[in-house]
Short mmCIF file of C-alpha atoms and ligand atoms in Angstrom, two decimals:
data_model
loop_
_atom_site.label_atom_id
_atom_site.label_comp_id
_atom_site.label_asym_id
_atom_site.label_seq_id
_atom_site.Cartn_x
_atom_site.Cartn_y
_atom_site.Cartn_z
CA MET A 371 9.01 -22.67 -8.49
CA HIS A 372 10.66 -18.83 -7.83
CA VAL A 373 9.44 -15.60 -7.47
CA LEU A 374 11.16 -12.05 -7.37
CA GLY A 375 9.97 -8.73 -5.44
CA ILE A 376 11.96 -5.87 -6.38
CA ASP A 377 11.92 -2.21 -4.62
CA ILE A 378 13.49 0.35 -6.65
CA GLY A 379 13.34 3.44 -3.98
CA SER A 380 14.62 6.54 -4.50
CA THR A 381 17.83 5.63 -2.76
CA ALA A 382 18.38 2.14 -2.93
CA SER A 383 17.42 -1.14 -5.06
CA LYS A 384 16.43 -4.09 -3.03
CA VAL A 385 15.76 -7.81 -4.38
CA ALA A 386 14.43 -10.84 -2.86
CA ILE A 387 14.09 -13.78 -4.52
CA LEU A 388 11.40 -16.49 -2.74
CA ASP A 389 10.90 -20.39 -3.60
CA GLU A 390 7.29 -21.58 -3.10
CA GLY A 391 7.94 -22.42 0.60
CA LYS A 392 8.41 -18.31 1.22
CA ASN A 393 11.94 -19.05 2.04
CA LEU A 394 14.30 -16.52 1.02
CA VAL A 395 16.45 -17.90 -1.52
CA ALA A 396 18.37 -14.90 -2.35
CA THR A 397 18.51 -10.91 -1.85
CA ALA A 398 20.32 -8.03 -2.52
CA VAL A 399 20.48 -4.41 -1.82
CA CYS A 400 22.09 -1.85 -3.94
CA SER A 401 22.91 1.52 -2.83
CA LEU A 402 21.55 3.43 -6.09
CA GLY A 403 18.07 4.10 -6.61
CA THR A 404 15.76 4.80 -9.46
CA GLY A 405 16.81 5.81 -12.75
CA THR A 406 20.25 4.69 -11.89
CA SER A 407 21.99 1.22 -12.64
CA GLY A 408 21.07 0.21 -9.15
CA ALA A 409 18.06 -2.25 -10.14
CA ARG A 410 20.27 -4.23 -12.94
CA ARG A 411 23.29 -4.55 -10.21
CA ALA A 412 20.97 -5.82 -7.41
CA LEU A 413 19.44 -8.25 -9.94
CA ASP A 414 22.82 -9.32 -10.98
CA ASP A 415 23.75 -10.17 -7.42
CA ALA A 416 20.55 -11.64 -6.73
CA PHE A 417 20.74 -14.23 -9.74
CA SER A 418 24.44 -14.86 -9.00
CA GLN A 419 23.43 -16.20 -5.76
CA ALA A 420 20.32 -18.08 -6.90
CA GLY A 421 22.14 -19.76 -9.35
CA PHE A 422 19.58 -18.76 -12.12
CA GLY A 423 18.54 -15.88 -14.05
CA TRP A 424 14.86 -14.38 -15.30
CA GLU A 425 14.34 -18.24 -16.98
CA GLY A 426 13.92 -19.44 -13.11
CA VAL A 427 11.36 -16.58 -12.04
CA ALA A 428 7.55 -17.41 -12.35
CA ARG A 429 6.63 -14.14 -11.57
CA THR A 430 7.73 -10.72 -10.40
CA VAL A 431 6.29 -7.67 -8.66
CA ALA A 432 7.89 -4.45 -8.67
CA THR A 433 7.49 -1.57 -5.92
CA GLY A 434 8.95 1.59 -4.84
CA TYR A 435 9.35 4.77 -6.34
CA GLY A 436 10.61 3.59 -9.73
CA ARG A 437 8.17 0.57 -10.17
CA GLN A 438 6.79 2.03 -13.27
CA ARG A 439 10.04 1.90 -15.30
CA PHE A 440 10.45 -1.82 -14.55
CA GLU A 441 9.52 -3.61 -17.65
CA GLN A 442 10.47 -6.68 -16.53
CA ALA A 443 7.89 -6.70 -14.05
CA ASP A 444 4.49 -8.91 -14.19
CA LYS A 445 2.58 -6.39 -11.79
CA GLN A 446 3.47 -2.98 -10.24
CA MET A 447 2.40 -2.15 -6.83
CA SER A 448 2.60 0.28 -4.17
CA GLU A 449 5.46 0.43 -1.55
CA LEU A 450 2.97 0.81 1.06
CA SER A 451 1.05 -2.16 0.60
CA CYS A 452 4.51 -4.36 0.15
CA HIS A 453 5.99 -2.93 3.74
CA ALA A 454 2.53 -3.99 4.90
CA ARG A 455 2.64 -7.22 3.49
CA GLY A 456 6.50 -8.21 4.18
CA MET A 457 6.31 -6.56 7.92
CA HIS A 458 3.36 -9.12 8.62
CA HIS A 459 5.36 -12.04 7.26
CA LEU A 460 8.54 -10.91 9.14
CA LEU A 461 6.63 -9.98 12.24
CA GLY A 462 2.97 -11.30 12.40
CA ASP A 463 1.80 -9.03 15.52
CA ALA A 464 2.92 -5.71 14.17
CA ARG A 465 0.08 -3.21 14.03
CA THR A 466 2.04 -0.31 13.21
CA VAL A 467 4.71 0.18 10.81
CA ILE A 468 7.15 3.32 10.47
CA ASP A 469 8.79 3.12 7.29
CA ILE A 470 12.18 5.88 6.73
CA GLY A 471 13.24 5.28 3.43
CA GLY A 472 15.66 7.23 1.42
CA GLN A 473 13.13 10.33 0.54
CA ASP A 474 9.97 9.86 2.64
CA VAL A 475 8.45 9.07 5.96
CA LYS A 476 5.52 6.57 6.03
CA VAL A 477 3.25 5.06 8.88
CA LEU A 478 1.32 2.18 8.18
CA ARG A 479 -1.31 0.27 10.03
CA VAL A 480 -1.45 -3.22 9.65
CA GLY A 481 -4.29 -5.61 9.82
CA ASP A 482 -3.96 -9.26 11.34
CA ASP A 483 -4.27 -10.70 7.60
CA GLY A 484 -1.04 -8.44 7.02
CA MET A 485 -3.22 -6.04 5.01
CA LEU A 486 -2.58 -2.16 4.56
CA GLY A 487 -5.11 -0.17 6.66
CA ASN A 488 -4.89 3.65 6.88
CA PHE A 489 -1.73 5.56 6.57
CA VAL A 490 0.10 8.87 6.54
CA MET A 491 3.08 9.96 4.99
CA ASN A 492 5.66 12.96 4.46
CA GLU A 493 6.71 13.06 0.97
CA LYS A 494 7.24 16.75 0.06
CA CYS A 495 10.41 17.47 2.04
CA ALA A 496 13.62 15.36 2.98
CA ALA A 497 13.71 16.43 6.85
CA GLY A 498 13.69 13.51 8.84
CA THR A 499 14.41 11.44 5.99
CA GLY A 500 17.18 9.25 5.02
CA ARG A 501 18.61 11.77 2.50
CA PHE A 502 18.55 13.97 5.47
CA LEU A 503 20.90 11.51 7.36
CA ASP A 504 22.98 10.81 4.56
CA VAL A 505 23.51 14.85 4.07
CA MET A 506 24.06 15.02 7.88
CA ALA A 507 26.84 12.14 7.77
CA GLN A 508 28.38 13.59 4.65
CA VAL A 509 28.82 17.31 6.93
CA LEU A 510 30.30 15.20 9.70
CA GLU A 511 32.69 12.94 7.59
CA THR A 512 31.38 9.84 8.54
CA GLU A 513 29.26 7.30 6.93
CA VAL A 514 25.28 6.58 7.86
CA ALA A 515 26.34 3.42 8.95
CA GLN A 516 28.56 4.57 11.60
CA LEU A 517 25.66 7.23 12.89
CA GLU A 518 24.46 4.51 15.58
CA VAL A 519 28.09 3.86 16.92
CA LEU A 520 28.32 7.72 17.26
CA ASP A 521 25.13 7.90 18.73
CA ALA A 522 25.85 5.84 21.53
CA ALA A 523 28.83 7.28 22.56
CA ALA A 524 26.77 10.74 23.10
CA ALA A 525 26.65 12.76 26.97
CA ARG A 526 24.53 15.61 26.27
CA PRO A 527 22.69 15.62 22.87
CA VAL A 528 22.65 19.06 20.59
CA GLU A 529 19.32 20.53 20.25
CA ILE A 530 18.75 20.74 16.07
CA SER A 531 15.36 23.24 15.96
CA SER A 532 15.44 23.30 12.08
CA THR A 533 12.82 21.40 10.95
CA CYS A 534 14.63 22.24 7.08
CA THR A 535 17.29 19.97 5.86
CA VAL A 536 19.39 23.12 4.59
CA PHE A 537 19.03 25.35 7.78
CA ALA A 538 19.51 22.15 10.08
CA GLU A 539 22.67 21.33 7.66
CA SER A 540 23.69 25.15 9.21
CA GLU A 541 22.68 24.19 12.92
CA VAL A 542 25.31 21.21 12.56
CA ILE A 543 28.28 23.26 10.85
CA SER A 544 27.75 26.07 13.79
CA HIS A 545 27.55 23.47 16.54
CA LEU A 546 30.83 21.62 15.03
CA SER A 547 32.40 25.21 14.84
CA ALA A 548 31.35 25.98 18.69
CA GLY A 549 33.21 22.74 19.31
CA GLU A 550 30.36 20.51 20.25
CA SER A 551 31.37 16.75 20.14
CA ILE A 552 30.36 14.77 16.93
CA PRO A 553 28.50 12.11 19.08
CA ASP A 554 26.32 14.77 20.67
CA ILE A 555 25.58 16.42 17.34
CA VAL A 556 24.61 12.97 15.74
CA ALA A 557 22.49 12.20 18.96
CA GLY A 558 20.74 15.54 18.45
CA ILE A 559 19.92 15.15 14.78
CA HIS A 560 18.28 11.65 15.62
CA VAL A 561 16.22 13.21 18.22
CA SER A 562 14.93 15.57 15.60
CA VAL A 563 14.35 12.88 13.39
CA ALA A 564 12.57 11.06 16.20
CA LYS A 565 10.20 14.37 16.97
CA ARG A 566 9.22 14.79 13.39
CA THR A 567 8.33 11.08 12.61
CA ALA A 568 6.38 10.77 15.70
CA GLY A 569 4.50 13.70 14.99
CA LEU A 570 3.43 11.91 11.75
CA ALA A 571 2.46 8.44 13.79
CA ARG A 572 0.58 10.26 16.27
CA ARG A 573 -1.47 11.62 13.67
CA LEU A 574 -2.29 7.82 12.81
CA GLY A 575 -2.35 6.57 16.11
CA VAL A 576 0.12 4.34 17.58
CA VAL A 577 -1.23 0.70 18.04
CA GLU A 578 1.19 -1.90 19.55
CA ARG A 579 3.02 -3.78 18.34
CA VAL A 580 4.93 -1.14 16.53
CA ALA A 581 7.95 -1.77 13.78
CA MET A 582 9.93 0.10 11.48
CA SER A 583 11.15 -0.83 8.24
CA GLY A 584 13.16 0.96 5.62
CA GLY A 585 16.94 1.70 5.37
CA VAL A 586 16.82 3.88 8.04
CA ALA A 587 15.44 1.40 10.80
CA GLN A 588 19.27 0.24 10.49
CA ASN A 589 20.23 3.11 12.39
CA GLY A 590 19.76 1.71 16.03
CA GLY A 591 20.22 5.54 17.42
CA VAL A 592 17.04 6.64 15.29
CA VAL A 593 15.04 3.37 16.52
CA ARG A 594 16.11 4.34 20.53
CA ALA A 595 15.31 8.11 20.20
CA LEU A 596 11.85 7.23 18.21
CA SER A 597 11.34 4.67 20.76
CA ARG A 598 11.81 7.26 23.66
CA GLU A 599 9.88 9.95 22.02
CA LEU A 600 6.75 7.42 21.56
CA ASP A 601 7.21 5.80 24.68
CA VAL A 602 6.83 1.89 23.24
CA PRO A 603 9.37 -0.49 22.36
CA ILE A 604 9.85 -0.52 18.51
CA ALA A 605 10.64 -3.90 16.98
CA VAL A 606 13.30 -3.99 14.10
CA PRO A 607 13.48 -7.41 12.11
CA ASP A 608 16.58 -8.66 10.26
CA ARG A 609 17.25 -7.53 7.14
CA VAL A 610 14.93 -4.55 7.34
CA GLN A 611 15.77 -2.60 4.23
CA LEU A 612 14.42 -5.92 2.10
CA THR A 613 11.00 -5.44 4.12
CA GLY A 614 9.09 -4.06 0.89
CA ALA A 615 11.24 -6.15 -2.04
CA LEU A 616 9.96 -9.47 0.46
CA GLY A 617 6.33 -7.73 0.09
CA ALA A 618 6.47 -7.72 -3.46
CA ALA A 619 7.80 -11.44 -3.48
CA LEU A 620 5.15 -12.72 -1.59
CA TYR A 621 2.50 -10.67 -3.21
CA ALA A 622 4.38 -12.24 -6.45
CA LEU A 623 4.04 -15.81 -5.02
CA ASP A 624 -0.18 -15.43 -4.85
CA GLY A 625 0.23 -14.64 -8.08
CA ALA A 626 2.04 -17.67 -9.11
CA MET A 627 -0.44 -19.86 -7.12
CA ARG A 628 -3.25 -18.52 -9.04
CA ASP A 629 -1.63 -18.83 -12.41
CA ARG A 630 -0.70 -22.56 -11.32
CA SER A 631 -4.21 -23.34 -9.78
CA ARG A 632 -5.68 -21.77 -13.39
CA CYS A 633 -3.70 -24.86 -15.31
P1 ADP B 930 14.21 4.08 -0.92
O1 ADP B 930 13.55 2.79 -0.66
O2 ADP B 930 13.69 5.11 -0.63
O3 ADP B 930 15.43 4.40 -1.72
P2 ADP B 930 15.63 2.95 1.77
O4 ADP B 930 14.29 2.17 2.70
O5 ADP B 930 16.31 1.55 1.10
O6 ADP B 930 15.20 3.98 0.90
O7 ADP B 930 16.47 3.43 2.68
C1 ADP B 930 17.54 4.38 2.12
C2 ADP B 930 18.25 5.05 3.72
O8 ADP B 930 18.57 3.78 4.12
C3 ADP B 930 19.63 5.87 3.22
O9 ADP B 930 19.03 7.27 3.04
C4 ADP B 930 20.46 5.82 4.14
O10 ADP B 930 20.26 7.01 4.96
C5 ADP B 930 20.00 4.47 5.11
N1 ADP B 930 20.66 3.40 5.46
C6 ADP B 930 21.15 2.80 4.33
N2 ADP B 930 22.22 1.65 4.94
C7 ADP B 930 22.33 2.04 6.51
C8 ADP B 930 22.90 1.78 7.54
N3 ADP B 930 23.97 0.53 7.38
N4 ADP B 930 22.89 2.36 8.51
C9 ADP B 930 22.03 3.26 8.65
N5 ADP B 930 21.11 3.87 7.99
C10 ADP B 930 21.51 3.44 6.46
#
């Protein structure tokens, strides 16, 4: 038996297929989010890895911003619950999860059973999100995947004082025209993301072990800056962008097991 979790985010679509032993048999990430062909592309990719299609899937749970529009799902669940559950599976002792996605930042408390506790989120503004970093990478004529490499070469991070994406973009352009190095500008951007995220995390309270999830957790520059800002180590599991899809697949597996025990 196999189950499927799909996380249709604002920026990227992620799929995880599990067998009944909770082993990942296929995963896919497509950098296109809700309202695009991203979900279909990620599904095609995952099904071709798995060697079967919908006929081989016992149950599907959808999560993420675009979950309500995904008709093939047996159930929709909030990304908060799915990130908590997915992280608990990957790092069982994580108690604070900081999820920076394309469009929002969330800080969650996870119980020792993997259930979601309290949470805080910033969803009203792009500042400090993946979108903010995507815009900055474009201005600096680089890719988001390169930001951590540039950050590691910084000597003296510049200061970015604006919290608004549009004003921060103007500040970055001013730093560029003043001749500041790209690594120093990138490191300054990461510090500004870290300060904003740390403020949110402190509102919830930082309980160790702290872990990051979501696409931005792949940026080691942000992880290092946030770890310095909060003064705690931050763990990042492998294939971290799939955490929400994995959590959705684990909830799908619970449902499939319940269905089976009723038969
Ligand atoms: P959502 O669920 O809201 O669609 P994700 O958690 O998938 O968001 O994260 C998307 C963000 O991840 C992008 O906006 C981008 O900034 C960042 N990202 C994606 N791939 C990478 C990478 N290889 N390195 C650094 N950042 C990345």
